[in-house]
Amino acid sequence: AQKVTQAQTEISVVEKEDVTLDCVYETRDTTYYLFWYKQPPSGELVFLIRRNSFDEQNEISGRYSWNFQKSTSSFNFTITASQVVDSAVYFCALSVNPQGGKLIFGQGTELSVKP
Amino acid sequence: DTEVTQTPKHLVMGMTNKKSLKCEQHMGHRAMYWYKQKAKKPPELMFVYSYEKLSINESVPSRFSPECPNSSLLNLHLHALQPEDSALYLCASSHWTSGGKDTQYFGPGTRLTVL
């Protein structure tokens, strides 16, 4: 069975601080796909990144960066110089289906960035 | 363009009512999804349609009836719901592409309240 654990339920930071959201996954499949989504108070899930298990390269996109480590089954997400607009619930998700199908979500981390 | 639209944004219904949720995408995606999300919880998959055929039904009660008239439209027909069915209902779509390149894009959701 697959499982995603986001141990941090809530995080509160002050604007301009860096913050890392942790994600640990479990699967016996050798090929799998990891995702991060952002859910602002409006409710829509916004896709941030997809990472395939065979691609361990870390990625940076503006103030966002992701650290994928197969050795520790982690796919952590860092926001540099956080802003109030980053306040949202962030979900890490796992899929073992190469062609769509079920996403297994973590419980989510609620990030609050205060001015 | 990653737009998935959902109507209505809010819906209040009684337990004896019949109502429908609508989802539309114009990205040429061949798969569409319904998720249910309770407050402070991650989304839970309900149904998946690929190429207009029901691919996955996550043992959802029959009071929820999905329909996919064409590859751009997805409906969720509601009948005899219970108060515990009150939730945010999210629609998503994806290419249904093989090779681990599939990504689900979500709509803004319909907030359903069952009285």
Short mmCIF file of C-alpha atoms in Angstrom, two decimals:
data_model
loop_
_atom_site.label_atom_id
_atom_site.label_comp_id
_atom_site.label_asym_id
_atom_site.label_seq_id
_atom_site.Cartn_x
_atom_site.Cartn_y
_atom_site.Cartn_z
CA ALA A 1 0.00 0.00 0.00
CA GLN A 2 1.07 3.55 -0.57
CA LYS A 3 1.17 6.29 2.03
CA VAL A 4 2.19 9.94 2.24
CA THR A 5 3.04 11.59 5.54
CA GLN A 6 3.20 15.32 6.11
CA ALA A 7 4.09 15.50 9.77
CA GLN A 8 3.76 19.28 10.02
CA THR A 9 0.08 20.09 10.43
CA GLU A 10 0.55 23.85 10.73
CA ILE A 11 3.51 26.17 10.25
CA SER A 12 3.57 29.86 10.99
CA VAL A 13 6.37 32.15 9.78
CA VAL A 14 6.98 35.83 9.38
CA GLU A 15 7.29 37.25 5.91
CA LYS A 16 10.73 36.85 4.30
CA GLU A 17 11.59 33.80 6.36
CA ASP A 18 12.51 30.59 4.56
CA VAL A 19 10.28 27.60 5.28
CA THR A 20 10.52 23.91 4.45
CA LEU A 21 7.52 21.62 4.21
CA ASP A 22 8.32 17.96 4.76
CA CYS A 23 6.90 15.03 2.82
CA VAL A 24 7.71 11.38 3.41
CA TYR A 25 6.24 8.69 1.20
CA GLU A 26 5.93 4.91 1.30
CA THR A 27 5.57 2.60 -1.67
CA ARG A 28 6.93 -0.75 -2.80
CA ASP A 29 6.69 0.23 -6.43
CA THR A 30 9.98 1.06 -8.08
CA THR A 31 8.32 3.55 -10.40
CA TYR A 32 6.17 6.24 -8.90
CA TYR A 33 5.31 9.91 -9.23
CA LEU A 34 5.31 12.65 -6.62
CA PHE A 35 3.40 15.91 -6.67
CA TRP A 36 2.96 19.09 -4.69
CA TYR A 37 -0.27 21.08 -4.79
CA LYS A 38 -1.17 24.40 -3.17
CA GLN A 39 -4.69 25.04 -1.90
CA PRO A 40 -5.37 28.68 -1.03
CA PRO A 41 -8.48 29.62 0.97
CA SER A 42 -10.46 29.87 -2.26
CA GLY A 43 -10.34 26.07 -2.48
CA GLU A 44 -8.76 25.33 -5.84
CA LEU A 45 -5.80 22.94 -5.83
CA VAL A 46 -2.97 24.50 -7.81
CA PHE A 47 -0.40 22.15 -9.31
CA LEU A 48 3.17 23.07 -8.39
CA ILE A 49 5.44 20.22 -9.44
CA ARG A 50 5.61 16.59 -10.57
CA ARG A 51 8.68 14.46 -10.02
CA ASN A 52 9.16 10.93 -11.39
CA SER A 53 11.01 8.37 -9.30
CA PHE A 54 13.66 7.87 -11.94
CA ASP A 55 14.49 11.57 -11.96
CA GLU A 56 16.21 12.54 -8.72
CA GLN A 57 17.27 15.93 -9.91
CA ASN A 58 16.24 18.70 -7.55
CA GLU A 59 14.33 21.62 -8.97
CA ILE A 60 14.14 25.33 -8.40
CA SER A 61 11.39 27.59 -9.67
CA GLY A 62 11.73 31.16 -8.50
CA ARG A 63 11.35 31.16 -4.71
CA TYR A 64 10.29 27.51 -4.71
CA SER A 65 12.65 24.55 -4.56
CA TRP A 66 12.17 20.84 -4.12
CA ASN A 67 14.56 18.29 -2.66
CA PHE A 68 13.87 14.69 -3.73
CA GLN A 69 15.83 12.03 -1.85
CA LYS A 70 15.00 8.41 -2.63
CA SER A 71 17.34 7.20 0.11
CA THR A 72 15.08 8.72 2.77
CA SER A 73 11.82 8.55 0.75
CA SER A 74 11.37 12.28 1.08
CA PHE A 75 10.26 15.03 -1.24
CA ASN A 76 10.58 18.27 0.68
CA PHE A 77 9.46 21.69 -0.49
CA THR A 78 11.20 24.93 0.45
CA ILE A 79 9.87 28.44 0.01
CA THR A 80 12.58 31.08 0.15
CA ALA A 81 11.75 34.59 1.37
CA SER A 82 8.13 33.70 2.08
CA GLN A 83 5.33 36.12 1.27
CA VAL A 84 1.82 36.56 2.62
CA VAL A 85 0.45 35.19 -0.67
CA ASP A 86 2.16 31.89 0.11
CA SER A 87 -0.35 31.31 2.92
CA ALA A 88 -2.24 28.14 1.96
CA VAL A 89 -2.53 24.45 2.62
CA TYR A 90 0.12 22.47 0.77
CA PHE A 91 -0.44 18.85 -0.17
CA CYS A 92 2.15 16.31 -1.17
CA ALA A 93 0.77 13.44 -3.26
CA LEU A 94 1.91 10.11 -4.66
CA SER A 95 0.79 8.09 -7.66
CA VAL A 96 2.00 4.69 -8.85
CA ASN A 97 -0.02 4.83 -12.06
CA PRO A 98 1.98 5.92 -15.08
CA GLN A 99 -1.20 6.93 -16.82
CA GLY A 100 -3.33 9.03 -14.53
CA GLY A 101 -5.45 7.44 -11.83
CA LYS A 102 -5.53 7.80 -8.09
CA LEU A 103 -3.50 10.39 -6.23
CA ILE A 104 -2.68 9.50 -2.65
CA PHE A 105 -2.50 12.72 -0.67
CA GLY A 106 -0.79 13.52 2.57
CA GLN A 107 -2.81 15.25 5.28
CA GLY A 108 -1.55 18.65 4.19
CA THR A 109 0.45 21.38 5.88
CA GLU A 110 -1.24 24.69 6.58
CA LEU A 111 1.27 27.48 6.09
CA SER A 112 0.55 30.89 7.54
CA VAL A 113 2.84 33.73 6.53
CA LYS A 114 2.38 36.81 8.67
CA PRO A 115 3.41 40.30 7.58
CA ASP B 1 -4.20 27.25 -20.24
CA THR B 2 -4.92 24.98 -17.28
CA GLU B 3 -8.50 25.95 -16.63
CA VAL B 4 -11.10 23.62 -15.25
CA THR B 5 -14.44 25.25 -14.48
CA GLN B 6 -17.07 24.06 -12.05
CA THR B 7 -20.65 25.18 -11.47
CA PRO B 8 -22.22 26.08 -9.19
CA LYS B 9 -19.67 27.50 -6.75
CA HIS B 10 -22.01 26.92 -3.82
CA LEU B 11 -25.00 24.63 -3.46
CA VAL B 12 -27.40 24.13 -0.58
CA MET B 13 -29.83 21.25 -0.86
CA GLY B 14 -32.24 19.27 1.24
CA MET B 15 -31.98 15.55 1.72
CA THR B 16 -34.86 14.90 -0.67
CA ASN B 17 -33.59 17.14 -3.47
CA LYS B 18 -31.99 16.14 -6.74
CA LYS B 19 -29.20 18.35 -7.98
CA SER B 20 -26.22 18.16 -10.31
CA LEU B 21 -22.66 19.47 -10.26
CA LYS B 22 -21.02 20.35 -13.53
CA CYS B 23 -17.39 20.38 -14.60
CA GLU B 24 -15.89 21.47 -17.89
CA GLN B 25 -12.41 21.56 -19.38
CA HIS B 26 -11.14 22.69 -22.76
CA MET B 27 -7.56 21.49 -22.55
CA GLY B 28 -8.09 18.42 -24.71
CA HIS B 29 -7.72 16.16 -21.69
CA ARG B 30 -9.10 12.63 -21.97
CA ALA B 31 -9.52 11.89 -18.28
CA MET B 32 -11.74 13.60 -15.70
CA TYR B 33 -12.02 13.06 -11.97
CA TRP B 34 -14.33 13.78 -9.05
CA TYR B 35 -12.86 14.24 -5.58
CA LYS B 36 -14.58 14.93 -2.26
CA GLN B 37 -12.83 17.03 0.35
CA LYS B 38 -14.00 17.48 3.92
CA ALA B 39 -12.77 20.40 5.99
CA LYS B 40 -9.16 20.08 7.16
CA LYS B 41 -8.74 16.82 5.19
CA PRO B 42 -7.07 15.92 1.89
CA PRO B 43 -9.14 15.27 -1.23
CA GLU B 44 -10.49 11.75 -1.63
CA LEU B 45 -10.96 10.26 -5.07
CA MET B 46 -14.53 9.31 -5.98
CA PHE B 47 -14.60 8.57 -9.72
CA VAL B 48 -12.34 8.61 -12.76
CA TYR B 49 -13.45 8.71 -16.39
CA SER B 50 -10.97 8.05 -19.16
CA TYR B 51 -12.04 8.40 -22.77
CA GLU B 52 -15.59 8.94 -21.51
CA LYS B 53 -15.74 5.56 -19.79
CA LEU B 54 -15.83 5.02 -16.05
CA SER B 55 -12.39 3.71 -15.10
CA ILE B 56 -12.44 3.96 -11.32
CA ASN B 57 -15.27 4.00 -8.80
CA GLU B 58 -13.94 4.18 -5.28
CA SER B 59 -16.95 2.38 -3.80
CA VAL B 60 -18.98 5.56 -3.73
CA PRO B 61 -22.62 5.30 -2.52
CA SER B 62 -25.20 5.17 -5.28
CA ARG B 63 -26.69 8.49 -4.22
CA PHE B 64 -23.77 9.95 -6.19
CA SER B 65 -24.10 9.26 -9.90
CA PRO B 66 -21.41 10.43 -12.32
CA GLU B 67 -21.92 11.09 -15.99
CA CYS B 68 -19.45 11.97 -18.74
CA PRO B 69 -21.41 13.15 -21.82
CA ASN B 70 -18.21 13.91 -23.73
CA SER B 71 -14.51 14.31 -23.08
CA SER B 72 -14.92 17.94 -22.02
CA LEU B 73 -17.83 17.56 -19.63
CA LEU B 74 -18.32 15.76 -16.36
CA ASN B 75 -21.43 15.81 -14.21
CA LEU B 76 -22.15 14.52 -10.74
CA HIS B 77 -25.81 13.85 -10.07
CA LEU B 78 -26.86 14.02 -6.44
CA HIS B 79 -29.95 12.40 -4.93
CA ALA B 80 -31.07 11.72 -1.38
CA LEU B 81 -27.85 12.99 0.15
CA GLN B 82 -27.07 13.00 3.84
CA PRO B 83 -25.76 15.91 5.92
CA GLU B 84 -22.39 14.12 6.14
CA ASP B 85 -22.07 14.51 2.37
CA SER B 86 -21.53 18.23 2.89
CA ALA B 87 -18.06 18.93 1.52
CA LEU B 88 -16.05 20.62 -1.20
CA TYR B 89 -16.39 18.66 -4.45
CA LEU B 90 -13.42 19.06 -6.73
CA CYS B 91 -13.19 18.17 -10.38
CA ALA B 92 -9.88 17.52 -12.11
CA SER B 93 -8.71 16.58 -15.59
CA SER B 94 -5.56 15.15 -17.12
CA HIS B 95 -4.23 13.99 -20.47
CA TRP B 96 -4.23 10.33 -19.40
CA THR B 97 -0.76 10.16 -20.89
CA SER B 98 1.47 7.16 -20.36
CA GLY B 99 5.12 7.35 -19.42
CA GLY B 100 4.63 9.12 -16.13
CA LYS B 101 3.88 12.51 -17.60
CA ASP B 102 0.28 12.75 -16.47
CA THR B 103 -0.72 15.63 -14.20
CA GLN B 104 -4.14 16.36 -12.77
CA TYR B 105 -5.38 19.94 -12.92
CA PHE B 106 -8.15 20.93 -10.56
CA GLY B 107 -11.12 23.24 -10.75
CA PRO B 108 -12.18 25.67 -8.00
CA GLY B 109 -14.69 23.24 -6.52
CA THR B 110 -18.34 23.32 -5.49
CA ARG B 111 -19.08 23.81 -1.80
CA LEU B 112 -22.06 21.60 -1.05
CA THR B 113 -24.20 21.89 2.07
CA VAL B 114 -26.85 19.26 2.73
CA LEU B 115 -29.52 20.29 5.22
#
